[in-house]
CSV table of C-alpha atoms in Angstrom, one decimal:
chain,number,residue,atom,x,y,z
W,1,UNK,CA,-14.4,-71.6,10.2
W,2,UNK,CA,-15.8,-68.2,11.3
W,3,UNK,CA,-16.6,-68.3,15.0
W,4,UNK,CA,-19.5,-66.7,16.9
W,5,UNK,CA,-17.8,-63.2,16.9
W,6,UNK,CA,-17.5,-63.1,13.0
W,7,UNK,CA,-21.0,-64.6,12.5
W,8,UNK,CA,-22.3,-61.9,14.8
W,9,UNK,CA,-20.8,-59.1,12.7
W,10,UNK,CA,-22.1,-60.8,9.5
W,11,UNK,CA,-25.6,-60.6,10.9
W,12,UNK,CA,-25.1,-56.7,11.8
W,13,UNK,CA,-24.1,-56.1,8.1
W,14,UNK,CA,-27.0,-58.2,6.8
W,15,UNK,CA,-29.5,-56.3,9.0
W,16,UNK,CA,-28.0,-53.0,8.0
W,17,UNK,CA,-28.4,-54.0,4.2
W,18,UNK,CA,-31.7,-55.7,4.2
W,19,UNK,CA,-34.1,-55.1,7.2
W,20,UNK,CA,-37.1,-53.3,6.6
W,21,UNK,CA,-36.7,-53.4,2.8
W,22,UNK,CA,-38.5,-55.2,0.1
W,23,UNK,CA,-36.7,-57.9,-1.9
W,24,UNK,CA,-36.7,-57.1,-5.5
W,25,UNK,CA,-34.6,-60.4,-6.2
W,26,UNK,CA,-34.3,-63.7,-4.6
W,27,UNK,CA,-31.9,-66.2,-6.3
W,28,UNK,CA,-31.7,-69.6,-4.8
W,29,UNK,CA,-28.9,-71.6,-6.4
W,30,UNK,CA,-29.6,-74.7,-4.2
W,31,UNK,CA,-31.3,-77.5,-6.0
W,32,UNK,CA,-33.6,-78.3,-3.0
W,33,UNK,CA,-35.0,-74.4,-3.2
W,34,UNK,CA,-34.5,-73.7,-7.0
W,35,UNK,CA,-38.3,-72.7,-7.3
W,36,UNK,CA,-38.3,-70.6,-4.0
W,37,UNK,CA,-39.1,-66.9,-4.5
W,38,UNK,CA,-38.9,-64.4,-1.9
W,39,UNK,CA,-39.6,-61.5,-4.1
W,40,UNK,CA,-42.0,-58.9,-2.9
W,41,UNK,CA,-41.3,-59.6,0.9
W,42,UNK,CA,-39.8,-57.5,3.5
W,43,UNK,CA,-36.8,-58.8,5.5
W,44,UNK,CA,-37.5,-58.4,9.1
W,45,UNK,CA,-34.3,-59.1,10.6
W,46,UNK,CA,-31.3,-61.2,10.5
W,47,UNK,CA,-29.8,-62.7,13.8
W,48,UNK,CA,-26.9,-64.8,14.6
W,49,UNK,CA,-27.3,-68.1,16.8
W,50,UNK,CA,-23.9,-69.4,17.5
W,51,UNK,CA,-22.3,-69.9,14.1
W,52,UNK,CA,-25.8,-69.9,12.3
W,53,UNK,CA,-27.7,-67.1,10.6
W,54,UNK,CA,-31.4,-66.7,10.7
W,55,UNK,CA,-32.9,-64.2,8.2
W,56,UNK,CA,-36.5,-63.7,8.9
W,57,UNK,CA,-38.8,-62.6,6.2
W,58,UNK,CA,-42.2,-61.6,6.0
W,59,UNK,CA,-44.9,-64.4,5.9
W,60,UNK,CA,-43.6,-66.7,8.5
W,61,UNK,CA,-40.4,-67.6,6.8
W,62,UNK,CA,-36.7,-67.9,7.8
W,63,UNK,CA,-33.6,-68.3,5.7
W,64,UNK,CA,-31.1,-70.3,7.6
W,65,UNK,CA,-27.5,-70.0,6.4
W,66,UNK,CA,-24.1,-71.3,7.7
W,67,UNK,CA,-20.8,-70.3,6.5
W,68,UNK,CA,-18.9,-73.4,7.3
W,69,UNK,CA,-15.1,-73.2,6.4
W,70,UNK,CA,-15.2,-70.8,3.6
W,71,UNK,CA,-18.4,-69.3,3.2
W,72,UNK,CA,-19.3,-65.6,3.3
W,73,UNK,CA,-21.9,-62.9,2.7
W,74,UNK,CA,-20.9,-60.1,0.3
W,75,UNK,CA,-22.8,-57.0,0.5
W,76,UNK,CA,-22.5,-54.4,-2.3
W,77,UNK,CA,-24.6,-51.3,-3.5
W,78,UNK,CA,-27.4,-52.5,-5.9
W,79,UNK,CA,-25.9,-50.5,-8.7
W,80,UNK,CA,-22.4,-52.2,-8.5
W,81,UNK,CA,-21.5,-54.8,-10.8
W,82,UNK,CA,-20.6,-58.1,-9.0
W,83,UNK,CA,-18.2,-60.5,-10.4
W,84,UNK,CA,-17.2,-63.3,-8.0
W,85,UNK,CA,-13.6,-64.4,-8.2
W,86,UNK,CA,-13.0,-67.5,-10.2
W,87,UNK,CA,-13.8,-70.7,-8.1
W,88,UNK,CA,-16.4,-68.9,-6.0
W,89,UNK,CA,-19.8,-70.6,-6.0
W,90,UNK,CA,-22.7,-68.2,-5.4
W,91,UNK,CA,-25.3,-70.2,-3.7
W,92,UNK,CA,-28.0,-67.3,-2.8
W,93,UNK,CA,-28.5,-63.7,-3.8
W,94,UNK,CA,-30.9,-61.4,-2.0
W,95,UNK,CA,-31.3,-57.7,-3.4
W,96,UNK,CA,-33.3,-54.8,-2.7
W,97,UNK,CA,-33.3,-51.3,-4.3
W,98,UNK,CA,-30.2,-50.3,-2.4
W,99,UNK,CA,-28.3,-53.4,-1.8
W,100,UNK,CA,-27.3,-56.9,-2.9
W,101,UNK,CA,-26.3,-59.6,-0.6
W,102,UNK,CA,-24.5,-62.4,-2.2
W,103,UNK,CA,-24.0,-65.8,-0.3
W,104,UNK,CA,-20.9,-67.2,-1.4
W,105,UNK,CA,-19.8,-71.0,-0.7
W,106,UNK,CA,-22.6,-71.3,2.0
W,107,UNK,CA,-22.1,-74.5,3.8
W,108,UNK,CA,-25.9,-74.7,4.5
W,109,UNK,CA,-28.9,-73.0,3.0
W,110,UNK,CA,-32.4,-73.9,4.4
W,111,UNK,CA,-35.8,-72.2,4.3
W,112,UNK,CA,-38.1,-73.0,7.2
W,113,UNK,CA,-41.0,-71.6,8.9
W,114,UNK,CA,-40.0,-69.0,11.5
W,115,UNK,CA,-42.2,-70.9,14.0
W,116,UNK,CA,-40.2,-73.9,13.3
W,117,UNK,CA,-36.4,-72.6,13.6
W,118,UNK,CA,-35.8,-75.1,16.1
W,119,UNK,CA,-35.4,-77.6,13.4
W,120,UNK,CA,-32.4,-76.0,12.5
W,121,UNK,CA,-30.8,-74.5,15.7
W,122,UNK,CA,-32.7,-76.3,18.2
W,123,UNK,CA,-29.9,-78.6,19.0
W,124,UNK,CA,-27.6,-75.6,19.9
W,125,UNK,CA,-26.3,-74.8,23.4
W,126,UNK,CA,-26.4,-71.3,24.9
W,127,UNK,CA,-25.3,-68.8,22.5
W,128,UNK,CA,-22.2,-67.0,24.0
W,129,UNK,CA,-23.4,-63.8,22.3
W,130,UNK,CA,-26.9,-64.2,22.5
W,131,UNK,CA,-29.4,-62.8,24.8
W,132,UNK,CA,-30.2,-66.3,26.1
W,133,UNK,CA,-26.5,-66.9,27.4
W,134,UNK,CA,-26.8,-68.9,30.4
W,135,UNK,CA,-23.4,-70.0,31.8
W,136,UNK,CA,-25.0,-72.4,34.2
W,137,UNK,CA,-26.6,-74.3,31.4
W,138,UNK,CA,-23.5,-74.4,29.5
W,139,UNK,CA,-21.8,-75.9,32.5
W,140,UNK,CA,-24.7,-78.4,33.0
W,141,UNK,CA,-24.3,-79.7,29.3
W,142,UNK,CA,-20.4,-79.8,29.7
W,143,UNK,CA,-20.7,-81.8,32.8
W,144,UNK,CA,-23.1,-84.3,31.3
W,145,UNK,CA,-20.0,-86.1,29.8
W,146,UNK,CA,-17.4,-85.8,32.4
W,147,UNK,CA,-15.1,-88.4,30.6
W,148,UNK,CA,-14.8,-86.1,27.6
W,149,UNK,CA,-11.9,-84.0,26.9
W,150,UNK,CA,-12.5,-80.3,27.5
W,151,UNK,CA,-11.0,-79.4,24.1
W,152,UNK,CA,-13.6,-81.6,22.3
W,153,UNK,CA,-16.3,-80.5,24.6
W,154,UNK,CA,-15.7,-76.8,24.1
W,155,UNK,CA,-16.2,-77.3,20.1
W,156,UNK,CA,-19.4,-79.3,20.5
W,157,UNK,CA,-22.2,-76.6,19.6
W,158,UNK,CA,-24.6,-78.5,21.6
W,159,UNK,CA,-22.8,-77.5,24.8
W,160,UNK,CA,-22.2,-73.8,24.0
W,161,UNK,CA,-22.7,-72.1,20.6
W,162,UNK,CA,-20.1,-69.9,19.1
W,163,UNK,CA,-16.7,-71.3,20.2
W,164,UNK,CA,-14.2,-72.4,17.4
W,165,UNK,CA,-10.6,-73.3,17.2
W,166,UNK,CA,-9.4,-69.9,18.0
W,167,UNK,CA,-11.3,-69.3,21.0
W,168,UNK,CA,-10.9,-72.7,22.2
W,169,UNK,CA,-7.1,-72.4,22.3
W,170,UNK,CA,-7.0,-69.0,23.7
W,171,UNK,CA,-9.6,-69.6,26.5
W,172,UNK,CA,-7.8,-72.9,27.5
W,173,UNK,CA,-4.6,-71.0,27.7
W,174,UNK,CA,-5.7,-68.2,29.7
W,175,UNK,CA,-7.2,-70.5,32.2
W,176,UNK,CA,-3.9,-72.7,32.1
W,177,UNK,CA,-5.9,-75.9,31.2
W,178,UNK,CA,-4.3,-78.7,29.1
W,179,UNK,CA,-6.6,-79.4,26.1
W,180,UNK,CA,-6.8,-83.2,26.8
W,181,UNK,CA,-7.9,-82.9,30.4
W,182,UNK,CA,-11.0,-84.5,31.3
W,183,UNK,CA,-14.2,-82.2,31.7
W,184,UNK,CA,-14.9,-84.1,34.9
W,185,UNK,CA,-11.4,-82.8,36.4
W,186,UNK,CA,-12.3,-79.1,35.9
W,187,UNK,CA,-13.5,-77.5,39.1
W,188,UNK,CA,-14.3,-74.0,37.7
W,189,UNK,CA,-16.2,-74.6,34.5
W,190,UNK,CA,-18.2,-71.5,35.1
W,191,UNK,CA,-15.2,-69.3,35.0
W,192,UNK,CA,-14.0,-71.2,31.8
W,193,UNK,CA,-17.1,-70.7,29.9
W,194,UNK,CA,-17.6,-67.1,31.4
W,195,UNK,CA,-14.2,-66.2,30.2
W,196,UNK,CA,-15.0,-67.6,26.6
W,197,UNK,CA,-18.0,-65.4,26.4
W,198,UNK,CA,-16.1,-62.2,27.5
W,199,UNK,CA,-13.4,-62.9,24.9
W,200,UNK,CA,-16.1,-63.1,22.1
W,201,UNK,CA,-18.1,-60.2,23.5
W,202,UNK,CA,-15.0,-58.1,23.3
W,203,UNK,CA,-14.5,-58.9,19.9
W,204,UNK,CA,-18.0,-59.0,18.3
W,205,UNK,CA,-17.7,-55.4,16.8
W,206,UNK,CA,-13.9,-55.6,15.8
W,207,UNK,CA,-13.0,-57.3,12.6
W,208,UNK,CA,-10.3,-59.4,14.2
W,209,UNK,CA,-9.6,-61.6,17.1
W,210,UNK,CA,-7.6,-60.0,20.1
W,211,UNK,CA,-7.2,-61.8,23.4
W,212,UNK,CA,-4.1,-60.1,24.5
W,213,UNK,CA,-5.4,-56.5,24.7
W,214,UNK,CA,-2.7,-55.6,22.0
W,215,UNK,CA,-4.4,-54.8,18.6
W,216,UNK,CA,-1.0,-54.9,16.8
W,217,UNK,CA,-1.2,-57.8,14.1
W,218,UNK,CA,1.7,-59.6,15.7
W,219,UNK,CA,0.7,-59.5,19.2
W,220,UNK,CA,-3.1,-60.2,19.1
W,221,UNK,CA,-3.2,-63.8,20.3
W,222,UNK,CA,-1.5,-66.0,23.0
W,223,UNK,CA,-1.1,-69.3,21.1
W,224,UNK,CA,-3.4,-69.3,18.1
W,225,UNK,CA,-1.3,-68.9,14.9
W,226,UNK,CA,1.8,-69.1,16.9
W,227,UNK,CA,2.9,-72.8,16.6
W,228,UNK,CA,6.6,-73.3,17.1
W,229,UNK,CA,7.1,-69.6,18.5
W,230,UNK,CA,7.9,-68.9,22.3
W,231,UNK,CA,5.0,-68.4,24.8
W,232,UNK,CA,4.5,-64.8,25.6
W,233,UNK,CA,4.5,-65.7,29.2
W,234,UNK,CA,7.1,-68.5,29.9
W,235,UNK,CA,9.0,-69.0,26.5
W,236,UNK,CA,8.3,-72.5,26.0
W,237,UNK,CA,7.5,-73.3,22.3
W,238,UNK,CA,4.0,-73.3,21.5
W,239,UNK,CA,2.8,-76.8,20.4
W,240,UNK,CA,0.6,-77.7,17.7
W,241,UNK,CA,-1.7,-80.9,17.1
W,242,UNK,CA,-5.1,-82.1,16.3
W,243,UNK,CA,-7.9,-83.3,18.4
W,244,UNK,CA,-11.1,-85.4,17.7
W,245,UNK,CA,-11.9,-88.5,15.8
W,246,UNK,CA,-11.1,-88.6,12.3
W,247,UNK,CA,-12.5,-87.2,10.0
W,248,UNK,CA,-13.6,-84.5,12.5
W,249,UNK,CA,-10.4,-83.6,13.9
W,250,UNK,CA,-9.5,-80.1,14.5
W,251,UNK,CA,-6.5,-77.8,15.1
W,252,UNK,CA,-5.5,-77.2,18.6
W,253,UNK,CA,-2.5,-75.0,20.1
W,254,UNK,CA,-1.2,-75.0,23.6
W,255,UNK,CA,1.8,-74.1,25.7
W,256,UNK,CA,3.2,-77.1,27.5
W,257,UNK,CA,4.6,-75.0,30.0
W,258,UNK,CA,1.5,-73.1,31.0
W,259,UNK,CA,-0.9,-75.7,30.4
W,260,UNK,CA,0.9,-78.8,31.8
W,261,UNK,CA,-0.6,-82.3,31.1
């Protein structure tokens, strides 16, 4: 699933293509909004909120989308012929005279009043890449469930918005924290969430994820994508497992040497 930095970049691409331009095509391929039509309205802006996207349109309307695991926004010149690859499901098309934005395999599509955006994103915790980022509030939310594992708590978007399996694994490694450690046992939660924020911020304008400081493809991460390979620090084989209750379990990677249980 695209994490907060990737969604941030997607919002920037949508702004470049759609902001301050009048829509000449609006094609909702979602049964709930089959009759919705935004043609003739100007797009005001697109913002990211954690892993969510909010595209605000004239007339107090906001288009809320979420990429989930496989979704994407593909942007092409309006004159280009766009043929999605076989198996792709186009769920939404927005176009102006210059650009066409095609939402493929979007996990969520909602159309709400801009003044009621809280209906779709109000449950989220502080956005690691948002202007409202508040590490103290994120820590307060985490501490509300001291018996929960830190690995599960970091993925709960109600605590802080934007972390996925990549940044969870990398942040916990860099702090030397075993993923199954209880939240209440971690003294410096502020340092943990602040590190996660710095990692996402460092990658928000880069098409990739680099947590080691080395942009070479084979050297970009400490543990993620490296199961069974030696730890870059201690040489212990990187472990791979799953966390969370079924069917919500998610991939977790860690170094048993650097992150002892």
